Tab-separated table of C-alpha atoms in Angstrom:
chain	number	residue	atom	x	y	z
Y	1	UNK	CA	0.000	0.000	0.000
Y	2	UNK	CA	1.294	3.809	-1.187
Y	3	UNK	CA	1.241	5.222	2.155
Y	4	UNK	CA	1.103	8.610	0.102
Y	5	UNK	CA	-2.541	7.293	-1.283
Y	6	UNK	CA	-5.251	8.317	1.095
Y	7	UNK	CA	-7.063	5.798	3.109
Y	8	UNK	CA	-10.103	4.594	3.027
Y	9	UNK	CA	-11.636	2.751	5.804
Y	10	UNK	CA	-14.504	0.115	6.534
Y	11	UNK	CA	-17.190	0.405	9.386
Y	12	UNK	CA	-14.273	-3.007	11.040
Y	13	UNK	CA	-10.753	-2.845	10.622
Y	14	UNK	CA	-7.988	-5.144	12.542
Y	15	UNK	CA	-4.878	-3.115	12.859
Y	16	UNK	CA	-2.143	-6.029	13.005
Y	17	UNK	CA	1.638	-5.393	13.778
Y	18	UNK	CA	3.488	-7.897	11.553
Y	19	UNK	CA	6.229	-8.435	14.734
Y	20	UNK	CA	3.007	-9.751	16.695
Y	21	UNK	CA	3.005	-12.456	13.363
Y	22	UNK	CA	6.354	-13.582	13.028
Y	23	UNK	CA	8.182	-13.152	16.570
Y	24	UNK	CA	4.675	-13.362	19.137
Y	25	UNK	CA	2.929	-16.492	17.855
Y	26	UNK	CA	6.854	-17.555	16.599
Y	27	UNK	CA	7.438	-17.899	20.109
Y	28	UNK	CA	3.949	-19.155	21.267
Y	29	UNK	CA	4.610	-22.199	18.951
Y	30	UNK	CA	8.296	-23.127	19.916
Y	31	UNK	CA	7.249	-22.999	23.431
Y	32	UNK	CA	4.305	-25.143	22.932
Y	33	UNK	CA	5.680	-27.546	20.470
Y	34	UNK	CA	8.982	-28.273	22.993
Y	35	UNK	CA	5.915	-28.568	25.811
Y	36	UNK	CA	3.723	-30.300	24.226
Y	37	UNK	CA	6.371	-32.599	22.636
Y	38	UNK	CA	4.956	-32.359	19.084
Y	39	UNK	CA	5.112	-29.850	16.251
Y	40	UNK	CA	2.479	-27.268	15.720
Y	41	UNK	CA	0.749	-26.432	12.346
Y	42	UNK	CA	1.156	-22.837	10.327
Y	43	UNK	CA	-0.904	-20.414	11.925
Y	44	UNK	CA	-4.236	-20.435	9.004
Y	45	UNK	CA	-4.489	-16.740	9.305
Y	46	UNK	CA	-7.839	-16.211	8.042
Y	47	UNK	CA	-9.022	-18.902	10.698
Y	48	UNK	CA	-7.383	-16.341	13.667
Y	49	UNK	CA	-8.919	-13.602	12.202
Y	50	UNK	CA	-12.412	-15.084	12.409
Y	51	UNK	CA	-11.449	-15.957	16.061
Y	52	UNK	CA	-10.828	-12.568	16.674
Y	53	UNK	CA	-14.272	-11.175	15.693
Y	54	UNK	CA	-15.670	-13.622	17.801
Y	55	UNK	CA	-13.465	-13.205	20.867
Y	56	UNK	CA	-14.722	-9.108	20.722
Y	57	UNK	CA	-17.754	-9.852	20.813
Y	58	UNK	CA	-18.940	-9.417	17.596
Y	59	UNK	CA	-22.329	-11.309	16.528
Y	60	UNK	CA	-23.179	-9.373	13.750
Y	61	UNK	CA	-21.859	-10.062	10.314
Y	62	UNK	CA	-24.531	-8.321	7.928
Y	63	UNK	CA	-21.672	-6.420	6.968
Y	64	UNK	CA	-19.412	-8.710	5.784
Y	65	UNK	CA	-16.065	-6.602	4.905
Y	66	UNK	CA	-13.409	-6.566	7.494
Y	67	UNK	CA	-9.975	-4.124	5.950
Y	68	UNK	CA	-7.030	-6.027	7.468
Y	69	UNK	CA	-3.748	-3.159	8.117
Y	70	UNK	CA	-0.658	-4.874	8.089
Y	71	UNK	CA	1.714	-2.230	10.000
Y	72	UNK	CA	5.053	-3.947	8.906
Y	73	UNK	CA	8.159	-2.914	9.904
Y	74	UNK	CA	11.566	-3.983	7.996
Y	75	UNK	CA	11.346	-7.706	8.858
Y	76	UNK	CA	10.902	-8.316	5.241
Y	77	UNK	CA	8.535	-9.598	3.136
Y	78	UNK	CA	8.221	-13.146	4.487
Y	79	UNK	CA	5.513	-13.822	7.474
Y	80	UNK	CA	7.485	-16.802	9.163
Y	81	UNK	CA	4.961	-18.424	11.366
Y	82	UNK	CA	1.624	-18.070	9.121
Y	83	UNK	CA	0.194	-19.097	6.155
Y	84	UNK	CA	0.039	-16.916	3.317
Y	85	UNK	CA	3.628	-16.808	3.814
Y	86	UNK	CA	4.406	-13.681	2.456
Y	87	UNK	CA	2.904	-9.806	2.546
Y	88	UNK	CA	2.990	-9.650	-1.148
Y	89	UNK	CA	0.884	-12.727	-1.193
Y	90	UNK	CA	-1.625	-10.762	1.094
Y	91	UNK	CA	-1.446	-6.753	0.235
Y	92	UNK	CA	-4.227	-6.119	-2.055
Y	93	UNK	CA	-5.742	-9.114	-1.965
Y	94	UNK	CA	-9.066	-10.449	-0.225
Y	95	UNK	CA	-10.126	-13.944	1.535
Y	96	UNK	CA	-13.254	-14.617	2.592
Y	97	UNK	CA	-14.305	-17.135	5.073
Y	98	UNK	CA	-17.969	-18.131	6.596
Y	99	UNK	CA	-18.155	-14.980	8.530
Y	100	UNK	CA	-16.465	-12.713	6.696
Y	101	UNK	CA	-14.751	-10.966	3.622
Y	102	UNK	CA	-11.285	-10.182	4.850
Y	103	UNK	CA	-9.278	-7.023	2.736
Y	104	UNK	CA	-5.606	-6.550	3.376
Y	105	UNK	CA	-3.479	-3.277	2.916
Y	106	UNK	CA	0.097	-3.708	4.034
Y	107	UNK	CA	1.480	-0.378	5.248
Y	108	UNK	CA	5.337	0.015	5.548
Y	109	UNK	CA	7.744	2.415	7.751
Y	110	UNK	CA	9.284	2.942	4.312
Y	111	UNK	CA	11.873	4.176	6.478
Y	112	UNK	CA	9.835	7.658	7.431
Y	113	UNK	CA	9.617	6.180	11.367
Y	114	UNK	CA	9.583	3.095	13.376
Y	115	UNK	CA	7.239	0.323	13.174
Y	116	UNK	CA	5.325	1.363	16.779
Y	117	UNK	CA	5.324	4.785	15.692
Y	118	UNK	CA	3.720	3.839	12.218
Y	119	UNK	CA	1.392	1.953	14.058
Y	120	UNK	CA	0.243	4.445	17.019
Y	121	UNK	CA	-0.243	6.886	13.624
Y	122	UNK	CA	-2.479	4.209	12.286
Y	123	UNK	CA	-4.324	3.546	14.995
Y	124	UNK	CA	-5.093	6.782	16.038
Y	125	UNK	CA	-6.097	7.716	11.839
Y	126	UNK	CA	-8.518	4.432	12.284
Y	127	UNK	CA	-10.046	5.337	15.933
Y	128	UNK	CA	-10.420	8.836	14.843
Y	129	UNK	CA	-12.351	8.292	11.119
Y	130	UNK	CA	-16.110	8.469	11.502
Y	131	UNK	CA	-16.819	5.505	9.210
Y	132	UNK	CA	-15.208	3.300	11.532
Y	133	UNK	CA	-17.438	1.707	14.174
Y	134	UNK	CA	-15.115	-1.362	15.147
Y	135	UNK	CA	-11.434	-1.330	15.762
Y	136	UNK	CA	-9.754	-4.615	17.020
Y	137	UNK	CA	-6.097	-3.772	17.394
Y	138	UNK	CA	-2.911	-6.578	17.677
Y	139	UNK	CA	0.161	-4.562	18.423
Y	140	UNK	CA	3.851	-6.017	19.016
Y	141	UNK	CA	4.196	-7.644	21.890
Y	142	UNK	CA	7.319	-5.015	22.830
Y	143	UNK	CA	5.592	-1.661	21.791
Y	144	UNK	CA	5.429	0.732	24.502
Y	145	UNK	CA	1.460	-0.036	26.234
Y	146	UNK	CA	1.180	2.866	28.291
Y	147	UNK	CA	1.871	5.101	25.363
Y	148	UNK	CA	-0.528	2.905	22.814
Y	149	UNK	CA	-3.417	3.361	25.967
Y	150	UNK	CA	-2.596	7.793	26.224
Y	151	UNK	CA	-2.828	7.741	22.169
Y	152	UNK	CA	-6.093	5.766	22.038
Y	153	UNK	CA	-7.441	7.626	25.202
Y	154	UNK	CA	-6.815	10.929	23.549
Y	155	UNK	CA	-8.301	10.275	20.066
Y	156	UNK	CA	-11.451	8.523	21.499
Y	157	UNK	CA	-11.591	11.496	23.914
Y	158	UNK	CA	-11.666	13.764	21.111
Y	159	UNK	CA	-13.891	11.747	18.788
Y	160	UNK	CA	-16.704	10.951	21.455
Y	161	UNK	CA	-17.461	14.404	21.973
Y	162	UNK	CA	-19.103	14.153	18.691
Y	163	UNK	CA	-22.970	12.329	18.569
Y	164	UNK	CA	-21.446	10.516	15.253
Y	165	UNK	CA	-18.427	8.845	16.710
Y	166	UNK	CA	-19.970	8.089	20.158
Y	167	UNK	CA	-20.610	4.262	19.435
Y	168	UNK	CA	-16.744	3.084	18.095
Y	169	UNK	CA	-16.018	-0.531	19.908
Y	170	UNK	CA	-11.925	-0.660	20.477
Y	171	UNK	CA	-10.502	-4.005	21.116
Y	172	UNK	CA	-7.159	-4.403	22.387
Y	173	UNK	CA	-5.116	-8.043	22.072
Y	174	UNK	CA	-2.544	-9.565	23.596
Y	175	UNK	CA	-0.654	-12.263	25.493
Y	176	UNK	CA	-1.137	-9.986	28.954
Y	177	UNK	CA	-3.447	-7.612	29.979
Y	178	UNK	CA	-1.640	-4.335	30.006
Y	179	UNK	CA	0.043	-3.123	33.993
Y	180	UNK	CA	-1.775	0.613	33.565
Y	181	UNK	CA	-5.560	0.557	33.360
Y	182	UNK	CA	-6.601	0.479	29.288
Y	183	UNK	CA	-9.278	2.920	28.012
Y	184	UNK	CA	-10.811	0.207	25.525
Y	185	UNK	CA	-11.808	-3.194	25.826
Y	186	UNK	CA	-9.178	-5.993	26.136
Y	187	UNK	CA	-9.036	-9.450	24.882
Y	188	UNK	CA	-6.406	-12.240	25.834
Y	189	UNK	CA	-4.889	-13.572	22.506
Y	190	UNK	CA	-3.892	-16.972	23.536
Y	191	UNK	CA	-7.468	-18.969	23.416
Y	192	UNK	CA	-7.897	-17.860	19.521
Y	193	UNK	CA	-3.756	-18.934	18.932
Y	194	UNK	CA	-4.126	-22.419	20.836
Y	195	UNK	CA	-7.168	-22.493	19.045
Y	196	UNK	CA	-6.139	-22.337	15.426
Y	197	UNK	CA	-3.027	-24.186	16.514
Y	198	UNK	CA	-4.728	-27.140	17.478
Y	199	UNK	CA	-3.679	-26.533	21.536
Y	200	UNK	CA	-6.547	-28.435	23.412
Y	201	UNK	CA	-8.082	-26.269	26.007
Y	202	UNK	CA	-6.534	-29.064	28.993
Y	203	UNK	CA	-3.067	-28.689	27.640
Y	204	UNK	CA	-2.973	-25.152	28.215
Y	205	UNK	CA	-3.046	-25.952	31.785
């Protein structure tokens, strides 16, 4: 994606940080696969994306587009732990599964700023467009949370105190909940991972 092309959002966007893809669940299934004593499968991305809708909440699918952001960094082009196995294979592209039509944009750093500051700038450009009404964010595991919670507290500050904004949903994923209190909702990631990766609910105990 041209990050100098404007962009254009739907009513639910997941705002995924590629790290999350290919270091996160990279390490979720080497430490999994030495405990469980077996190897774990790709992660089907698609499948986790499904999971995620479901693990926010969300019931209603009448409006079946979901735009995917890929924030990526300068890992490169291949996603390690995932299949498609590639961004190239992905940017542009659409999937769509039983609940939904899935649309991905891959936005690089192009070397203007670092991948958590490209993807604090997205977030807060997603949070803050009126035609947005759900927001389900995956950030690296190692990106700063308390300044990720003051940059999503300040643009949903600033777009509640219009009537027209007042009813975005904000999901925030990840392995731990976050030490300072979060201003949106928060999900744990692991259930939808073991899920996908074939991790039975008992051997997560």
């Amino acid at each position: 994606m041209d990050r100098n092309t404007e962009l254009k959002f739907s009513e639910r966007v997941i705002l995924l940080d590629v790290a999350f893809l290919n270091r996160t669940v990279g390490m979720v299934q080497e430490v999994m696969s030495a405990r469980l004593g077996r190897p774990l499968p790709k992660l089907d991305l698609a499948a986790w994306l499904d999971c995620l809708l479901l693990d926010a909440g969300i019931r209603d699918f009448s409006s079946a587009e979901v735009q995917v952001l890929l924030a990526h960094g300068t890992e490169g082009d291949a996603l390690n732990t995932c299949f498609p196995a590639s961004l190239s294979d992905l940017d542009g592209k659409a999937c769509r599964t039983a609940l939904a039509e899935y649309v991905f944009s891959v936005v690089p750093t192009e070397n203007l700023a670092t991948a958590e500051t490209l993807y604090r700038d997205l977030m807060a450009l997603v949070l803050n467009n009126v035609a947005v009404r759900q927001v389900l964010m995956v950030p690296a595991m190692t990106a700063d949370e308390a300044k990720i919670n003051e940059v999503m507290g300040e643009v949903l500050r600033e777009r509640r105190k219009n009537a027209e904004g007042a009813d975005v949903q904000a999901v925030w994923f990840g392995l731990e909940r976050p030490s300072c209190p979060v201003v949106s909702q928060w999900c744990p990631v692991v259930p939808s991972l073991a899920h996908v990766l074939g991790i039975r609910e008992e051997e997560l105990r």
